């Protein structure tokens, strides 16, 4: 059977008697027009290998395979393995399914620089992203679906209410752009909130691991007391002296400090 001859995603789910599990963050995209659009936003070339986390019934996986990509898909819920097996059989060996918890998976089991495209399970989306940013994977790009509120935090600029620890860490490593909004009704079952796709492109000069570790300490302290001035919120890390050595005004508050300034503080700390 070829990809075009596969039953619809709805029919595959019904035939397998599968219902979404809330505890696994399961909200499926069953409209191939939507998943094809996400794949276009990922802007990948046929023949490339891509990592997908949480293929579920395989809506996004189908669109990736249709685009001529090779897919390594990591799925925790074994109930989907038979449906994904049918998809693998219809795709000339271009789909490899890894049954695993992506949070616990050894990154060495994944192709190191492959792009990641995923409609992430919202309950673990942020820890997964932080792991990819700070761990050994050197992915070429990430095209990821998040709850809209998380997408806004990721792409937020200094001075906005959404700007925080996640914005600084992501933007220190990647250029971040929200590229597509999706209403809750686009998913089956619909979640309580809207969603958005974020495109993340790693910057050419990645900060060293020690600087990223220091960056997380600085932002935890600064945003932990976001209304206080840096000289107070960073007191445990050197406060006024740390700011002076970095050449930064100690009366600034967390949300006014740019990503470049946080990186400068982290470099001083290391
Ligand atoms: N990609 C499918 C789609 O777009 O229709 C499903 C997306 S659904 C939001 C999230 C998927 O991630 C589910 O298939 C769920 O079983 C899987 N999942 C949840 N937690 C996971 C984890 N820790 N590791 C790997 N997969 C996980």
Short mmCIF file of N, CA, C and O in Angstrom, two decimals, residues 197-259:
data_model
loop_
_atom_site.label_atom_id
_atom_site.label_comp_id
_atom_site.label_asym_id
_atom_site.label_seq_id
_atom_site.Cartn_x
_atom_site.Cartn_y
_atom_site.Cartn_z
N UNK A 197 2.53 27.61 16.23
CA UNK A 197 3.77 26.96 15.79
C UNK A 197 4.90 27.98 15.89
O UNK A 197 4.74 29.13 15.47
N UNK A 198 6.01 27.54 16.46
CA UNK A 198 7.18 28.40 16.59
C UNK A 198 8.31 27.81 15.76
O UNK A 198 8.53 26.60 15.78
N UNK A 199 9.00 28.68 15.04
CA UNK A 199 10.16 28.24 14.27
C UNK A 199 11.41 28.74 15.00
O UNK A 199 11.53 29.94 15.29
N UNK A 200 12.31 27.82 15.31
CA UNK A 200 13.54 28.17 16.04
C UNK A 200 14.75 27.81 15.19
O UNK A 200 14.90 26.65 14.78
N UNK A 201 15.58 28.80 14.91
CA UNK A 201 16.79 28.57 14.11
C UNK A 201 18.01 28.90 14.95
O UNK A 201 18.21 30.06 15.31
N UNK A 202 18.83 27.88 15.27
CA UNK A 202 20.00 28.13 16.13
C UNK A 202 20.91 29.21 15.55
O UNK A 202 21.12 29.27 14.33
N UNK A 203 21.40 30.07 16.43
CA UNK A 203 22.34 31.12 16.00
C UNK A 203 23.68 30.48 15.68
O UNK A 203 24.02 29.44 16.26
N UNK A 204 24.44 31.09 14.77
CA UNK A 204 25.72 30.48 14.37
C UNK A 204 26.68 30.31 15.56
O UNK A 204 27.36 29.31 15.66
N UNK A 205 26.71 31.30 16.48
CA UNK A 205 27.64 31.18 17.62
C UNK A 205 26.85 30.76 18.85
O UNK A 205 26.20 31.58 19.49
N UNK A 206 26.91 29.48 19.16
CA UNK A 206 26.19 28.99 20.33
C UNK A 206 26.98 29.31 21.60
O UNK A 206 28.19 29.06 21.65
N UNK A 207 26.35 29.89 22.63
CA UNK A 207 27.09 30.14 23.88
C UNK A 207 27.59 28.81 24.45
O UNK A 207 26.89 27.80 24.35
N UNK A 208 28.81 28.80 25.04
CA UNK A 208 29.32 27.56 25.64
C UNK A 208 28.37 27.07 26.74
O UNK A 208 27.63 27.86 27.34
N UNK A 209 28.43 25.75 27.02
CA UNK A 209 27.52 25.16 28.01
C UNK A 209 27.62 25.85 29.37
O UNK A 209 26.61 26.06 30.04
N UNK A 210 28.86 26.22 29.79
CA UNK A 210 29.03 26.86 31.10
C UNK A 210 28.30 28.21 31.14
O UNK A 210 27.71 28.58 32.16
N UNK A 211 28.31 28.92 30.02
CA UNK A 211 27.62 30.22 29.97
C UNK A 211 26.11 30.00 30.02
O UNK A 211 25.37 30.71 30.70
N UNK A 212 25.64 28.96 29.32
CA UNK A 212 24.19 28.68 29.36
C UNK A 212 23.76 28.28 30.78
O UNK A 212 22.67 28.66 31.23
N UNK A 213 24.61 27.54 31.48
CA UNK A 213 24.27 27.16 32.86
C UNK A 213 24.21 28.41 33.73
O UNK A 213 23.27 28.60 34.53
N UNK A 214 25.18 29.31 33.56
CA UNK A 214 25.18 30.56 34.35
C UNK A 214 23.99 31.44 33.97
O UNK A 214 23.37 32.08 34.82
N UNK A 215 23.65 31.43 32.68
CA UNK A 215 22.51 32.23 32.21
C UNK A 215 21.23 31.79 32.93
O UNK A 215 20.41 32.62 33.34
N UNK A 216 21.08 30.49 33.09
CA UNK A 216 19.86 30.01 33.76
C UNK A 216 19.84 30.41 35.24
O UNK A 216 18.78 30.70 35.78
N UNK A 217 21.01 30.45 35.88
CA UNK A 217 21.07 30.91 37.28
C UNK A 217 20.70 32.38 37.37
O UNK A 217 19.92 32.79 38.23
N UNK A 218 21.26 33.19 36.45
CA UNK A 218 21.01 34.64 36.49
C UNK A 218 19.53 34.93 36.23
O UNK A 218 18.90 35.72 36.95
N UNK A 219 18.95 34.27 35.22
CA UNK A 219 17.55 34.59 34.89
C UNK A 219 16.61 34.05 35.98
O UNK A 219 15.59 34.67 36.27
N UNK A 220 16.97 32.91 36.60
CA UNK A 220 16.12 32.40 37.69
C UNK A 220 16.08 33.43 38.81
O UNK A 220 15.02 33.73 39.37
N UNK A 221 17.24 33.99 39.14
CA UNK A 221 17.30 34.98 40.23
C UNK A 221 16.59 36.27 39.83
O UNK A 221 15.77 36.81 40.58
N UNK A 222 16.86 36.76 38.61
CA UNK A 222 16.30 38.06 38.19
C UNK A 222 14.78 37.99 38.06
O UNK A 222 14.06 38.83 38.60
N UNK A 223 14.28 36.95 37.36
CA UNK A 223 12.83 36.88 37.14
C UNK A 223 12.10 36.31 38.36
O UNK A 223 10.89 36.46 38.47
N UNK A 224 12.86 35.66 39.26
CA UNK A 224 12.25 35.20 40.53
C UNK A 224 11.76 36.38 41.35
O UNK A 224 10.84 36.25 42.15
N UNK A 225 12.41 37.54 41.16
CA UNK A 225 11.96 38.76 41.88
C UNK A 225 11.90 39.88 40.84
O UNK A 225 12.65 40.84 40.91
N UNK A 226 11.00 39.71 39.86
CA UNK A 226 11.06 40.55 38.67
C UNK A 226 10.79 42.03 38.93
O UNK A 226 11.13 42.88 38.12
N UNK A 227 10.15 42.35 40.06
CA UNK A 227 9.89 43.77 40.34
C UNK A 227 11.07 44.46 41.01
O UNK A 227 11.11 45.67 41.14
N UNK A 228 12.02 43.67 41.48
CA UNK A 228 13.17 44.28 42.17
C UNK A 228 14.25 44.69 41.17
O UNK A 228 14.32 44.14 40.06
N UNK A 229 15.10 45.61 41.58
CA UNK A 229 16.25 46.00 40.75
C UNK A 229 17.29 44.89 40.79
O UNK A 229 17.39 44.15 41.77
N UNK A 230 18.12 44.83 39.72
CA UNK A 230 19.12 43.75 39.64
C UNK A 230 20.02 43.72 40.87
O UNK A 230 20.42 42.65 41.33
N UNK A 231 20.34 44.89 41.41
CA UNK A 231 21.28 44.89 42.55
C UNK A 231 20.69 44.10 43.72
O UNK A 231 21.44 43.55 44.52
N UNK A 232 19.33 44.02 43.82
CA UNK A 232 18.73 43.22 44.90
C UNK A 232 18.45 41.80 44.42
O UNK A 232 18.78 40.82 45.11
N UNK A 233 17.81 41.68 43.22
CA UNK A 233 17.41 40.32 42.79
C UNK A 233 18.63 39.44 42.55
O UNK A 233 18.57 38.22 42.74
N UNK A 234 19.77 40.03 42.15
CA UNK A 234 20.98 39.23 41.90
C UNK A 234 21.93 39.23 43.09
O UNK A 234 23.10 38.83 42.95
N UNK A 235 21.45 39.67 44.26
CA UNK A 235 22.34 39.84 45.42
C UNK A 235 23.16 38.57 45.69
O UNK A 235 24.37 38.65 45.92
N UNK A 236 22.51 37.41 45.61
CA UNK A 236 23.22 36.16 45.94
C UNK A 236 24.32 35.84 44.93
O UNK A 236 25.20 35.02 45.21
N UNK A 237 24.27 36.49 43.75
CA UNK A 237 25.27 36.20 42.71
C UNK A 237 26.30 37.34 42.60
O UNK A 237 27.12 37.35 41.69
N UNK A 238 26.20 38.30 43.48
CA UNK A 238 27.17 39.41 43.44
C UNK A 238 26.50 40.77 43.26
O UNK A 238 27.15 41.80 43.44
N UNK A 239 25.22 40.78 42.91
CA UNK A 239 24.42 42.01 42.83
C UNK A 239 25.14 43.17 42.15
O UNK A 239 25.49 43.10 40.97
N UNK A 240 25.36 44.21 42.95
CA UNK A 240 25.94 45.46 42.43
C UNK A 240 27.31 45.21 41.78
O UNK A 240 27.60 45.73 40.70
N UNK A 241 28.16 44.40 42.42
CA UNK A 241 29.52 44.15 41.91
C UNK A 241 29.44 43.40 40.57
O UNK A 241 30.18 43.71 39.63
N UNK A 242 28.54 42.43 40.47
CA UNK A 242 28.38 41.67 39.22
C UNK A 242 27.96 42.62 38.09
O UNK A 242 28.50 42.56 36.98
N UNK A 243 27.00 43.51 38.40
CA UNK A 243 26.55 44.48 37.39
C UNK A 243 27.70 45.39 36.99
O UNK A 243 27.90 45.68 35.81
N UNK A 244 28.48 45.86 37.98
CA UNK A 244 29.59 46.79 37.68
C UNK A 244 30.61 46.10 36.78
O UNK A 244 31.06 46.68 35.79
N UNK A 245 30.95 44.85 37.11
CA UNK A 245 31.95 44.14 36.29
C UNK A 245 31.44 43.90 34.87
O UNK A 245 32.19 43.76 33.93
N UNK A 246 30.10 43.84 34.72
CA UNK A 246 29.50 43.60 33.40
C UNK A 246 29.26 44.92 32.66
O UNK A 246 28.94 44.92 31.47
N UNK A 247 29.33 46.03 33.40
CA UNK A 247 29.04 47.32 32.79
C UNK A 247 27.54 47.54 32.61
O UNK A 247 27.10 48.13 31.61
N UNK A 248 26.77 47.05 33.57
CA UNK A 248 25.31 47.10 33.46
C UNK A 248 24.72 47.93 34.61
O UNK A 248 25.19 47.82 35.75
N UNK A 249 23.71 48.72 34.30
CA UNK A 249 23.05 49.55 35.31
C UNK A 249 22.35 48.65 36.35
O UNK A 249 21.42 47.92 36.00
N UNK A 250 22.75 48.72 37.63
CA UNK A 250 22.18 47.81 38.64
C UNK A 250 20.75 48.17 39.04
O UNK A 250 20.11 47.43 39.79
N UNK A 251 20.25 49.32 38.53
CA UNK A 251 18.88 49.69 38.90
C UNK A 251 17.86 49.16 37.88
O UNK A 251 16.66 49.36 38.02
N UNK A 252 18.36 48.46 36.85
CA UNK A 252 17.41 47.86 35.88
C UNK A 252 16.60 46.77 36.56
O UNK A 252 17.07 46.12 37.50
N UNK A 253 15.38 46.54 36.04
CA UNK A 253 14.57 45.41 36.51
C UNK A 253 14.61 44.30 35.45
O UNK A 253 14.88 44.58 34.27
N UNK A 254 14.31 43.06 35.88
CA UNK A 254 14.51 41.87 35.03
C UNK A 254 13.98 42.06 33.61
O UNK A 254 14.65 41.70 32.64
N UNK A 255 12.76 42.62 33.50
CA UNK A 255 12.16 42.58 32.16
C UNK A 255 12.72 43.64 31.21
O UNK A 255 12.42 43.62 30.02
N UNK A 256 13.59 44.55 31.74
CA UNK A 256 14.18 45.57 30.86
C UNK A 256 15.55 45.12 30.34
O UNK A 256 16.15 45.80 29.51
N UNK A 257 16.06 43.99 30.84
CA UNK A 257 17.41 43.54 30.47
C UNK A 257 17.32 42.71 29.19
O UNK A 257 16.51 41.78 29.09
N UNK A 258 18.13 43.05 28.19
CA UNK A 258 18.05 42.34 26.90
C UNK A 258 18.74 40.97 27.01
O UNK A 258 19.49 40.72 27.96
N UNK A 259 18.52 40.14 25.99
CA UNK A 259 19.16 38.82 25.97
C UNK A 259 20.67 38.97 25.94
O UNK A 259 21.41 38.28 26.65
#
